[in-house]
PDB file of C-alpha atoms in Angstrom:
ATOM      1  CA  MET A   1     104.484 142.037 109.209  1.00  0.00           C
ATOM      2  CA  ASN A   2     103.889 138.235 108.674  1.00  0.00           C
ATOM      3  CA  LYS A   3     101.117 137.669 106.152  1.00  0.00           C
ATOM      4  CA  LYS A   4      99.653 135.435 108.812  1.00  0.00           C
ATOM      5  CA  TYR A   5      99.417 137.991 111.318  1.00  0.00           C
ATOM      6  CA  LEU A   6      98.289 140.576 108.914  1.00  0.00           C
ATOM      7  CA  TYR A   7      95.349 138.471 107.873  1.00  0.00           C
ATOM      8  CA  MET A   8      94.706 137.839 111.711  1.00  0.00           C
ATOM      9  CA  THR A   9      94.490 141.409 112.463  1.00  0.00           C
ATOM     10  CA  MET A  10      92.242 142.223 109.546  1.00  0.00           C
ATOM     11  CA  THR A  11      89.632 139.401 110.495  1.00  0.00           C
ATOM     12  CA  ILE A  12      89.752 140.657 114.211  1.00  0.00           C
ATOM     13  CA  ALA A  13      89.070 144.244 113.101  1.00  0.00           C
ATOM     14  CA  LEU A  14      86.126 143.043 111.031  1.00  0.00           C
ATOM     15  CA  ALA A  15      84.706 140.860 113.770  1.00  0.00           C
ATOM     16  CA  LEU A  16      84.832 143.973 115.990  1.00  0.00           C
ATOM     17  CA  THR A  17      83.673 146.627 113.731  1.00  0.00           C
ATOM     18  CA  ALA A  18      81.365 145.167 111.296  1.00  0.00           C
ATOM     19  CA  SER A  19      77.623 144.870 111.686  1.00  0.00           C
ATOM     20  CA  ARG A  20      76.130 141.317 111.977  1.00  0.00           C
ATOM     21  CA  ALA A  21      74.851 141.624 108.294  1.00  0.00           C
ATOM     22  CA  GLN A  22      78.237 142.981 107.008  1.00  0.00           C
ATOM     23  CA  ALA A  23      80.059 140.012 108.637  1.00  0.00           C
ATOM     24  CA  GLY A  24      77.579 137.652 107.419  1.00  0.00           C
ATOM     25  CA  LEU A  25      78.177 138.715 103.806  1.00  0.00           C
ATOM     26  CA  PHE A  26      81.778 138.620 104.310  1.00  0.00           C
ATOM     27  CA  GLU A  27      81.619 134.979 105.564  1.00  0.00           C
ATOM     28  CA  LYS A  28      79.422 134.165 102.598  1.00  0.00           C
ATOM     29  CA  PHE A  29      82.021 135.710 100.158  1.00  0.00           C
ATOM     30  CA  MET A  30      84.796 133.956 101.864  1.00  0.00           C
ATOM     31  CA  GLY A  31      82.683 130.664 101.728  1.00  0.00           C
ATOM     32  CA  CYS A  32      82.494 131.165  97.789  1.00  0.00           C
ATOM     33  CA  MET A  33      86.047 131.964  97.614  1.00  0.00           C
ATOM     34  CA  ALA A  34      86.922 128.814  99.380  1.00  0.00           C
ATOM     35  CA  ALA A  35      84.653 126.605  97.244  1.00  0.00           C
ATOM     36  CA  LEU A  36      86.496 128.037  94.064  1.00  0.00           C
ATOM     37  CA  THR A  37      89.888 127.691  95.365  1.00  0.00           C
ATOM     38  CA  GLU A  38      89.934 124.536  97.616  1.00  0.00           C
ATOM     39  CA  LYS A  39      90.167 121.902  94.763  1.00  0.00           C
ATOM     40  CA  PRO A  40      93.177 123.677  92.949  1.00  0.00           C
ATOM     41  CA  PHE A  41      94.968 124.266  96.277  1.00  0.00           C
ATOM     42  CA  LEU A  42      94.529 120.588  97.125  1.00  0.00           C
ATOM     43  CA  GLU A  43      96.301 119.521  93.839  1.00  0.00           C
ATOM     44  CA  THR A  44      99.387 121.254  95.137  1.00  0.00           C
ATOM     45  CA  VAL A  45      99.768 119.503  98.520  1.00  0.00           C
ATOM     46  CA  GLU A  46     100.899 115.820  99.365  1.00  0.00           C
ATOM     47  CA  ASN A  47      98.225 113.104  99.535  1.00  0.00           C
ATOM     48  CA  PRO A  48      99.512 110.132 101.380  1.00  0.00           C
ATOM     49  CA  GLU A  49      96.472 108.068 100.644  1.00  0.00           C
ATOM     50  CA  GLY A  50      97.213 104.347 100.699  1.00  0.00           C
ATOM     51  CA  GLU A  51     100.834 104.734 101.738  1.00  0.00           C
ATOM     52  CA  LEU A  52     103.053 103.301 104.480  1.00  0.00           C
ATOM     53  CA  LEU A  53     103.988 106.620 106.058  1.00  0.00           C
ATOM     54  CA  THR A  54     106.950 106.645 108.449  1.00  0.00           C
ATOM     55  CA  LEU A  55     107.313 109.608 110.796  1.00  0.00           C
ATOM     56  CA  ARG A  56     109.977 110.807 113.098  1.00  0.00           C
ATOM     57  CA  SER A  57     109.063 112.191 116.492  1.00  0.00           C
ATOM     58  CA  ARG A  58     110.070 115.877 116.760  1.00  0.00           C
ATOM     59  CA  VAL A  59     110.344 115.427 120.752  1.00  0.00           C
ATOM     60  CA  GLU A  60     112.171 111.980 120.773  1.00  0.00           C
ATOM     61  CA  ARG A  61     114.470 111.899 117.851  1.00  0.00           C
ATOM     62  CA  GLN A  62     115.041 108.253 117.805  1.00  0.00           C
ATOM     63  CA  HIS A  63     111.343 107.407 117.894  1.00  0.00           C
ATOM     64  CA  TYR A  64     109.761 106.495 114.590  1.00  0.00           C
ATOM     65  CA  VAL A  65     106.037 105.479 113.970  1.00  0.00           C
ATOM     66  CA  THR A  66     104.680 103.994 110.680  1.00  0.00           C
ATOM     67  CA  LEU A  67     101.141 104.418 109.722  1.00  0.00           C
ATOM     68  CA  ASP A  68      99.405 102.079 107.216  1.00  0.00           C
ATOM     69  CA  LEU A  69      97.030 104.774 105.788  1.00  0.00           C
ATOM     70  CA  GLY A  70      93.819 103.949 103.880  1.00  0.00           C
ATOM     71  CA  ARG A  71      91.611 106.241 101.657  1.00  0.00           C
ATOM     72  CA  ARG A  72      91.100 109.911 102.264  1.00  0.00           C
ATOM     73  CA  LEU A  73      87.995 110.790 103.902  1.00  0.00           C
ATOM     74  CA  GLY A  74      88.153 114.478 103.504  1.00  0.00           C
ATOM     75  CA  ALA A  75      90.486 117.381 103.071  1.00  0.00           C
ATOM     76  CA  GLY A  76      90.366 121.106 103.426  1.00  0.00           C
ATOM     77  CA  PHE A  77      92.836 124.126 103.371  1.00  0.00           C
ATOM     78  CA  PHE A  78      94.743 122.923 106.521  1.00  0.00           C
ATOM     79  CA  GLY A  79      94.923 119.143 106.392  1.00  0.00           C
ATOM     80  CA  THR A  80      93.889 115.716 105.248  1.00  0.00           C
ATOM     81  CA  ALA A  81      91.868 113.222 107.101  1.00  0.00           C
ATOM     82  CA  LEU A  82      92.708 109.597 106.311  1.00  0.00           C
ATOM     83  CA  MET A  83      91.805 106.147 107.476  1.00  0.00           C
ATOM     84  CA  VAL A  84      94.332 104.445 109.663  1.00  0.00           C
ATOM     85  CA  HIS A  85      94.695 100.580 109.109  1.00  0.00           C
ATOM     86  CA  GLY A  86      97.737 100.164 111.203  1.00  0.00           C
ATOM     87  CA  ILE A  87      99.909 101.667 113.709  1.00  0.00           C
ATOM     88  CA  SER A  88     103.470 100.334 114.164  1.00  0.00           C
ATOM     89  CA  ASP A  89     103.755 101.604 117.818  1.00  0.00           C
ATOM     90  CA  GLY A  90     101.547  99.395 119.992  1.00  0.00           C
ATOM     91  CA  ALA A  91     101.903 101.483 122.948  1.00  0.00           C
ATOM     92  CA  LEU A  92     100.555 104.521 121.043  1.00  0.00           C
ATOM     93  CA  GLU A  93      97.676 102.573 119.626  1.00  0.00           C
ATOM     94  CA  GLU A  94      96.804 101.327 123.140  1.00  0.00           C
ATOM     95  CA  ALA A  95      96.936 104.818 124.552  1.00  0.00           C
ATOM     96  CA  LEU A  96      94.584 105.913 121.685  1.00  0.00           C
ATOM     97  CA  ARG A  97      91.998 103.015 122.324  1.00  0.00           C
ATOM     98  CA  ILE A  98      91.688 103.825 126.054  1.00  0.00           C
ATOM     99  CA  ALA A  99      91.977 107.660 125.841  1.00  0.00           C
ATOM    100  CA  THR A 100      88.340 108.166 126.711  1.00  0.00           C
ATOM    101  CA  GLY A 101      88.268 105.698 129.669  1.00  0.00           C
ATOM    102  CA  THR A 102      86.294 103.202 127.732  1.00  0.00           C
ATOM    103  CA  ARG A 103      88.146 101.048 125.456  1.00  0.00           C
ATOM    104  CA  PHE A 104      87.414 101.797 121.567  1.00  0.00           C
ATOM    105  CA  THR A 105      87.590  98.825 119.307  1.00  0.00           C
ATOM    106  CA  GLY A 106      86.935 100.430 116.088  1.00  0.00           C
ATOM    107  CA  ALA A 107      89.094 102.351 113.502  1.00  0.00           C
ATOM    108  CA  PHE A 108      90.903 105.543 113.650  1.00  0.00           C
ATOM    109  CA  VAL A 109      91.102 108.491 111.457  1.00  0.00           C
ATOM    110  CA  VAL A 110      94.387 110.696 111.397  1.00  0.00           C
ATOM    111  CA  LYS A 111      94.410 114.379 110.518  1.00  0.00           C
ATOM    112  CA  ILE A 112      97.707 115.346 108.822  1.00  0.00           C
ATOM    113  CA  PRO A 113      98.779 118.924 108.043  1.00  0.00           C
ATOM    114  CA  HIS A 114      99.288 119.702 104.612  1.00  0.00           C
ATOM    115  CA  ALA A 115     102.853 119.827 103.038  1.00  0.00           C
ATOM    116  CA  PRO A 116     103.646 121.041  99.476  1.00  0.00           C
ATOM    117  CA  ARG A 117     103.671 118.323  96.894  1.00  0.00           C
ATOM    118  CA  GLY A 118     107.014 117.388  95.269  1.00  0.00           C
ATOM    119  CA  GLY A 119     109.195 117.163  98.411  1.00  0.00           C
ATOM    120  CA  VAL A 120     110.224 120.916  98.116  1.00  0.00           C
ATOM    121  CA  SER A 121     109.691 121.353 101.865  1.00  0.00           C
ATOM    122  CA  LEU A 122     111.712 118.113 102.706  1.00  0.00           C
ATOM    123  CA  GLY A 123     108.464 116.586 104.289  1.00  0.00           C
ATOM    124  CA  ARG A 124     107.801 119.465 106.489  1.00  0.00           C
ATOM    125  CA  PRO A 125     104.077 120.918 106.718  1.00  0.00           C
ATOM    126  CA  TRP A 126     102.972 124.366 105.757  1.00  0.00           C
ATOM    127  CA  PHE A 127     103.243 126.463 108.861  1.00  0.00           C
ATOM    128  CA  PHE A 128      99.663 127.638 108.753  1.00  0.00           C
ATOM    129  CA  SER A 129      98.543 124.150 108.423  1.00  0.00           C
ATOM    130  CA  ASN A 130     100.587 122.880 111.445  1.00  0.00           C
ATOM    131  CA  ASP A 131      99.424 125.802 113.504  1.00  0.00           C
ATOM    132  CA  GLU A 132      95.795 124.947 112.625  1.00  0.00           C
ATOM    133  CA  SER A 133      96.255 121.345 114.157  1.00  0.00           C
ATOM    134  CA  ARG A 134      97.889 122.919 117.373  1.00  0.00           C
ATOM    135  CA  GLN A 135      95.066 125.444 117.781  1.00  0.00           C
ATOM    136  CA  GLU A 136      92.481 122.552 117.278  1.00  0.00           C
ATOM    137  CA  LEU A 137      94.151 120.521 119.967  1.00  0.00           C
ATOM    138  CA  LYS A 138      94.492 123.622 122.257  1.00  0.00           C
ATOM    139  CA  THR A 139      90.635 124.491 121.723  1.00  0.00           C
ATOM    140  CA  TYR A 140      89.577 120.900 122.471  1.00  0.00           C
ATOM    141  CA  GLU A 141      91.559 120.811 125.756  1.00  0.00           C
ATOM    142  CA  MET A 142      90.445 124.356 126.763  1.00  0.00           C
ATOM    143  CA  ILE A 143      86.691 123.446 126.487  1.00  0.00           C
ATOM    144  CA  ARG A 144      87.168 120.033 128.038  1.00  0.00           C
ATOM    145  CA  GLY A 145      88.825 121.722 131.031  1.00  0.00           C
ATOM    146  CA  GLN A 146      86.066 123.898 131.543  1.00  0.00           C
ATOM    147  CA  LEU A 147      83.264 121.301 131.376  1.00  0.00           C
ATOM    148  CA  PRO A 148      82.445 121.649 135.127  1.00  0.00           C
ATOM    149  CA  ARG A 149      81.522 125.532 134.614  1.00  0.00           C
ATOM    150  CA  ILE A 150      79.651 124.611 131.466  1.00  0.00           C
ATOM    151  CA  GLU A 151      77.749 121.920 133.005  1.00  0.00           C
ATOM    152  CA  ALA A 152      76.812 124.147 135.975  1.00  0.00           C
ATOM    153  CA  HIS A 153      75.255 126.812 133.707  1.00  0.00           C
ATOM    154  CA  ALA A 154      71.438 127.089 133.287  1.00  0.00           C
ATOM    155  CA  ALA A 155      71.594 126.551 129.744  1.00  0.00           C
ATOM    156  CA  TYR A 156      73.150 123.028 129.760  1.00  0.00           C
ATOM    157  CA  PRO A 157      70.827 120.310 128.812  1.00  0.00           C
ATOM    158  CA  ARG A 158      70.047 118.105 131.735  1.00  0.00           C
ATOM    159  CA  ASP A 159      69.073 114.988 129.899  1.00  0.00           C
ATOM    160  CA  ALA A 160      71.322 114.889 126.848  1.00  0.00           C
ATOM    161  CA  ALA A 161      72.546 111.741 125.241  1.00  0.00           C
ATOM    162  CA  PHE A 162      76.102 112.909 126.021  1.00  0.00           C
ATOM    163  CA  LEU A 163      76.824 112.054 129.650  1.00  0.00           C
ATOM    164  CA  PRO A 164      78.359 114.716 132.217  1.00  0.00           C
ATOM    165  CA  GLY A 165      82.135 114.917 131.887  1.00  0.00           C
ATOM    166  CA  HIS A 166      81.968 114.485 128.135  1.00  0.00           C
ATOM    167  CA  LEU A 167      81.849 116.823 125.019  1.00  0.00           C
ATOM    168  CA  PRO A 168      79.216 116.351 122.180  1.00  0.00           C
ATOM    169  CA  ALA A 169      82.275 116.033 119.845  1.00  0.00           C
ATOM    170  CA  VAL A 170      84.537 113.227 118.652  1.00  0.00           C
ATOM    171  CA  PRO A 171      87.400 113.385 121.021  1.00  0.00           C
ATOM    172  CA  ILE A 172      90.938 113.868 120.076  1.00  0.00           C
ATOM    173  CA  SER A 173      92.052 110.527 121.313  1.00  0.00           C
ATOM    174  CA  GLY A 174      95.955 111.544 120.991  1.00  0.00           C
ATOM    175  CA  ALA A 175      98.540 113.430 119.048  1.00  0.00           C
ATOM    176  CA  PHE A 176     101.873 112.639 117.725  1.00  0.00           C
ATOM    177  CA  ASP A 177     104.306 115.578 117.182  1.00  0.00           C
ATOM    178  CA  SER A 178     106.339 114.655 114.202  1.00  0.00           C
ATOM    179  CA  GLU A 179     108.675 116.367 111.726  1.00  0.00           C
ATOM    180  CA  ARG A 180     105.774 116.058 109.316  1.00  0.00           C
ATOM    181  CA  GLY A 181     103.600 118.071 111.696  1.00  0.00           C
ATOM    182  CA  LEU A 182     101.276 117.608 114.615  1.00  0.00           C
ATOM    183  CA  LEU A 183      99.016 114.484 113.783  1.00  0.00           C
ATOM    184  CA  LEU A 184      95.574 114.272 115.385  1.00  0.00           C
ATOM    185  CA  PHE A 185      93.962 110.897 116.014  1.00  0.00           C
ATOM    186  CA  LYS A 186      90.215 110.492 116.291  1.00  0.00           C
ATOM    187  CA  MET A 187      87.740 107.685 116.351  1.00  0.00           C
ATOM    188  CA  MET A 188      86.205 106.705 113.187  1.00  0.00           C
ATOM    189  CA  LEU A 189      82.494 107.546 113.375  1.00  0.00           C
ATOM    190  CA  LYS A 190      79.914 105.442 111.985  1.00  0.00           C
ATOM    191  CA  GLY A 191      76.683 107.494 111.539  1.00  0.00           C
ATOM    192  CA  LYS A 192      74.121 109.231 109.483  1.00  0.00           C
ATOM    193  CA  GLY A 193      75.056 112.332 107.757  1.00  0.00           C
ATOM    194  CA  LEU A 194      72.733 115.030 106.181  1.00  0.00           C
ATOM    195  CA  LYS A 195      71.703 113.144 103.086  1.00  0.00           C
ATOM    196  CA  ASP A 196      70.660 110.079 105.316  1.00  0.00           C
ATOM    197  CA  LEU A 197      68.762 112.469 107.706  1.00  0.00           C
ATOM    198  CA  ALA A 198      66.897 113.981 104.737  1.00  0.00           C
ATOM    199  CA  VAL A 199      65.614 110.548 103.969  1.00  0.00           C
ATOM    200  CA  LEU A 200      64.131 110.213 107.447  1.00  0.00           C
ATOM    201  CA  ALA A 201      62.734 113.648 107.242  1.00  0.00           C
ATOM    202  CA  ASN A 202      60.950 113.187 104.047  1.00  0.00           C
ATOM    203  CA  ALA A 203      59.403 110.072 105.303  1.00  0.00           C
ATOM    204  CA  ASN A 204      58.169 112.155 108.309  1.00  0.00           C
ATOM    205  CA  GLY A 205      56.519 114.718 106.376  1.00  0.00           C
ATOM    206  CA  GLY A 206      59.508 116.807 105.743  1.00  0.00           C
ATOM    207  CA  ALA A 207      60.424 117.280 109.459  1.00  0.00           C
ATOM    208  CA  LEU A 208      63.050 115.687 111.601  1.00  0.00           C
ATOM    209  CA  PRO A 209      61.671 112.758 113.816  1.00  0.00           C
ATOM    210  CA  ASP A 210      61.316 113.768 117.412  1.00  0.00           C
ATOM    211  CA  PRO A 211      64.304 112.009 118.856  1.00  0.00           C
ATOM    212  CA  TYR A 212      66.626 113.805 116.309  1.00  0.00           C
ATOM    213  CA  ARG A 213      65.042 117.139 116.819  1.00  0.00           C
ATOM    214  CA  SER A 214      65.355 116.558 120.662  1.00  0.00           C
ATOM    215  CA  ALA A 215      68.861 115.589 120.293  1.00  0.00           C
ATOM    216  CA  LEU A 216      69.754 118.618 118.071  1.00  0.00           C
ATOM    217  CA  LYS A 217      68.177 120.867 120.789  1.00  0.00           C
ATOM    218  CA  ASP A 218      70.588 119.464 123.347  1.00  0.00           C
ATOM    219  CA  HIS A 219      73.473 120.113 121.094  1.00  0.00           C
ATOM    220  CA  TYR A 220      72.118 123.825 120.575  1.00  0.00           C
ATOM    221  CA  ASP A 221      71.879 124.306 124.401  1.00  0.00           C
ATOM    222  CA  PHE A 222      75.362 122.983 124.989  1.00  0.00           C
ATOM    223  CA  VAL A 223      76.476 125.731 122.519  1.00  0.00           C
ATOM    224  CA  GLN A 224      74.633 128.361 124.499  1.00  0.00           C
ATOM    225  CA  ALA A 225      76.241 127.145 127.894  1.00  0.00           C
ATOM    226  CA  VAL A 226      79.722 127.297 126.271  1.00  0.00           C
ATOM    227  CA  TYR A 227      78.935 130.933 124.973  1.00  0.00           C
ATOM    228  CA  HIS A 228      77.968 132.041 128.475  1.00  0.00           C
ATOM    229  CA  THR A 229      80.890 130.441 130.505  1.00  0.00           C
ATOM    230  CA  VAL A 230      83.920 130.131 128.229  1.00  0.00           C
ATOM    231  CA  ARG A 231      86.180 133.076 127.227  1.00  0.00           C
ATOM    232  CA  THR A 232      88.736 133.125 124.292  1.00  0.00           C
ATOM    233  CA  PRO A 233      92.339 133.053 125.766  1.00  0.00           C
ATOM    234  CA  GLY A 234      93.813 135.517 123.257  1.00  0.00           C
ATOM    235  CA  PRO A 235      96.231 134.110 120.765  1.00  0.00           C
ATOM    236  CA  LEU A 236      94.306 131.069 120.049  1.00  0.00           C
ATOM    237  CA  MET A 237      92.862 131.241 116.656  1.00  0.00           C
ATOM    238  CA  GLY A 238      93.931 134.983 116.646  1.00  0.00           C
ATOM    239  CA  LEU A 239      90.855 135.964 118.730  1.00  0.00           C
ATOM    240  CA  LEU A 240      91.164 138.814 121.268  1.00  0.00           C
ATOM    241  CA  PRO A 241      91.004 137.591 124.895  1.00  0.00           C
ATOM    242  CA  GLY A 242      87.904 137.642 126.995  1.00  0.00           C
ATOM    243  CA  GLN A 243      85.397 137.168 124.165  1.00  0.00           C
ATOM    244  CA  PRO A 244      82.540 134.552 124.667  1.00  0.00           C
ATOM    245  CA  PHE A 245      83.380 131.611 122.693  1.00  0.00           C
ATOM    246  CA  SER A 246      80.982 130.730 119.868  1.00  0.00           C
ATOM    247  CA  VAL A 247      80.986 126.950 118.918  1.00  0.00           C
ATOM    248  CA  ASP A 248      80.700 126.122 115.343  1.00  0.00           C
ATOM    249  CA  MET A 249      77.695 123.910 114.966  1.00  0.00           C
ATOM    250  CA  ARG A 250      76.922 124.258 111.305  1.00  0.00           C
ATOM    251  CA  PRO A 251      74.903 121.350 110.116  1.00  0.00           C
ATOM    252  CA  PRO A 252      77.744 119.703 108.105  1.00  0.00           C
ATOM    253  CA  ASN A 253      79.777 119.476 111.208  1.00  0.00           C
ATOM    254  CA  LEU A 254      77.167 117.020 112.924  1.00  0.00           C
ATOM    255  CA  VAL A 255      76.742 113.314 112.454  1.00  0.00           C
ATOM    256  CA  TRP A 256      74.139 111.254 113.970  1.00  0.00           C
ATOM    257  CA  VAL A 257      75.797 108.271 115.735  1.00  0.00           C
ATOM    258  CA  GLU A 258      73.927 104.951 116.768  1.00  0.00           C
ATOM    259  CA  ASP A 259      76.751 102.354 116.893  1.00  0.00           C
ATOM    260  CA  PRO A 260      76.772 100.943 120.591  1.00  0.00           C
ATOM    261  CA  ASP A 261      80.468 100.540 120.867  1.00  0.00           C
ATOM    262  CA  THR A 262      81.134 104.060 119.547  1.00  0.00           C
ATOM    263  CA  LEU A 263      78.552 105.565 121.760  1.00  0.00           C
ATOM    264  CA  SER A 264      80.179 103.887 124.788  1.00  0.00           C
ATOM    265  CA  ALA A 265      83.529 105.212 123.818  1.00  0.00           C
ATOM    266  CA  LEU A 266      82.063 108.702 123.342  1.00  0.00           C
ATOM    267  CA  GLY A 267      80.356 108.703 126.668  1.00  0.00           C
ATOM    268  CA  TYR A 268      76.926 108.751 125.267  1.00  0.00           C
ATOM    269  CA  ARG A 269      73.830 107.035 126.954  1.00  0.00           C
ATOM    270  CA  ARG A 270      71.935 106.821 123.796  1.00  0.00           C
ATOM    271  CA  PRO A 271      72.172 107.886 120.018  1.00  0.00           C
ATOM    272  CA  GLY A 272      72.672 111.562 119.423  1.00  0.00           C
ATOM    273  CA  PHE A 273      74.562 114.143 117.329  1.00  0.00           C
ATOM    274  CA  VAL A 274      78.212 114.333 117.446  1.00  0.00           C
ATOM    275  CA  SER A 275      80.459 117.260 116.051  1.00  0.00           C
ATOM    276  CA  PHE A 276      83.597 116.252 114.135  1.00  0.00           C
ATOM    277  CA  GLU A 277      85.434 118.914 116.101  1.00  0.00           C
ATOM    278  CA  MET A 278      85.076 121.514 118.785  1.00  0.00           C
ATOM    279  CA  SER A 279      85.969 124.836 117.014  1.00  0.00           C
ATOM    280  CA  ALA A 280      84.734 128.326 116.857  1.00  0.00           C
ATOM    281  CA  VAL A 281      82.664 129.745 114.222  1.00  0.00           C
ATOM    282  CA  PRO A 282      84.855 131.732 111.625  1.00  0.00           C
ATOM    283  CA  LEU A 283      85.573 135.029 113.243  1.00  0.00           C
ATOM    284  CA  ASN A 284      84.005 133.805 116.320  1.00  0.00           C
ATOM    285  CA  ARG A 285      80.694 135.420 115.356  1.00  0.00           C
ATOM    286  CA  PRO A 286      77.739 134.556 117.571  1.00  0.00           C
ATOM    287  CA  VAL A 287      75.931 132.847 114.894  1.00  0.00           C
ATOM    288  CA  TYR A 288      73.931 130.231 116.724  1.00  0.00           C
ATOM    289  CA  ILE A 289      73.422 132.107 119.952  1.00  0.00           C
ATOM    290  CA  GLU A 290      69.843 132.678 121.329  1.00  0.00           C
ATOM    291  CA  SER A 291      70.650 135.807 123.172  1.00  0.00           C
ATOM    292  CA  GLU A 292      72.275 137.160 119.901  1.00  0.00           C
ATOM    293  CA  GLY A 293      69.055 136.545 117.690  1.00  0.00           C
ATOM    294  CA  THR A 294      69.114 132.941 116.607  1.00  0.00           C
ATOM    295  CA  SER A 295      66.596 130.826 118.305  1.00  0.00           C
ATOM    296  CA  PHE A 296      66.508 127.008 118.142  1.00  0.00           C
ATOM    297  CA  GLU A 297      63.776 127.236 115.419  1.00  0.00           C
ATOM    298  CA  ASP A 298      65.956 129.536 113.435  1.00  0.00           C
ATOM    299  CA  TYR A 299      68.783 126.719 113.600  1.00  0.00           C
ATOM    300  CA  LEU A 300      66.433 123.958 113.014  1.00  0.00           C
ATOM    301  CA  ALA A 301      65.211 125.596 109.762  1.00  0.00           C
ATOM    302  CA  GLU A 302      68.845 126.081 108.609  1.00  0.00           C
ATOM    303  CA  PHE A 303      69.517 122.401 109.458  1.00  0.00           C
ATOM    304  CA  GLN A 304      66.597 121.280 107.412  1.00  0.00           C
ATOM    305  CA  THR A 305      67.801 123.526 104.357  1.00  0.00           C
ATOM    306  CA  TYR A 306      71.104 121.871 104.526  1.00  0.00           C
ATOM    307  CA  MET A 307      69.642 118.293 104.611  1.00  0.00           C
ATOM    308  CA  GLN A 308      67.368 119.095 101.464  1.00  0.00           C
ATOM    309  CA  ARG A 309      70.218 120.800  99.711  1.00  0.00           C
ATOM    310  CA  GLU A 310      72.390 117.416 100.271  1.00  0.00           C
ATOM    311  CA  ALA A 311      69.453 115.356  99.095  1.00  0.00           C
ATOM    312  CA  ALA A 312      69.103 117.211  96.027  1.00  0.00           C
ATOM    313  CA  GLU A 313      72.862 116.725  95.030  1.00  0.00           C
TER     314      GLU A 313
END
């Protein structure tokens, strides 16, 4: 059996058979292992930071796109996120700017699947890195396609910062299927992270100010509505079909956005929290679901713990 599918089978079995506490311990263990191994792993993959990267389309073989890449904003086990200073294909750039229906004038970020360093793969990405990018795109499109059902659910927030028809997540503005892997383009978000929010909370007696707390509750309510309406399609992320979809709203995945142009392009009526991506909790566990035992107050306490941890570093 392919190692990828062996691991997939094991994680599905754990998700179905383990108790919540056992699965929670497993997730913590995997988190510790990730923290220990991520840096060494990143030293084995390409980092095109600051390069002019020319890519050949996997679909239209005579089509090439050159990206003027800036600094690396982040990297994980599957890909690297980099600033984009320029795109040689004017039609592609224009499509990215108008993808949400409101023209975006800011900068873009591109997520590039990892490829081994040293040219041993001839510029091809790791198969699991490229699969992750494809699954991220499928998840985003799946949830966006079910927004009418999500918005009709009783748990859906009725006066949220994000307008009907829009997700509380940075949209995938476009994708380019290249020989170097599937590249995903997103808006560059200008906002407040956990450390900035900790400063605000400390000035407010240790608690998030009411507008932030209210916006966080809207995000939490959106996650409840998704859980009760969206079902996993099966092969996506190795999950069994028909399971409630549990959105990952871990505090590091959220950023507070106030920039008017960015809010307009996101489909927000006022400042609010935005997820960096619309993905499932590891193992699709119902970690942030009220009917499974996690109230909003529980989540708020976790959020504030994360804030203080970031402030202390």
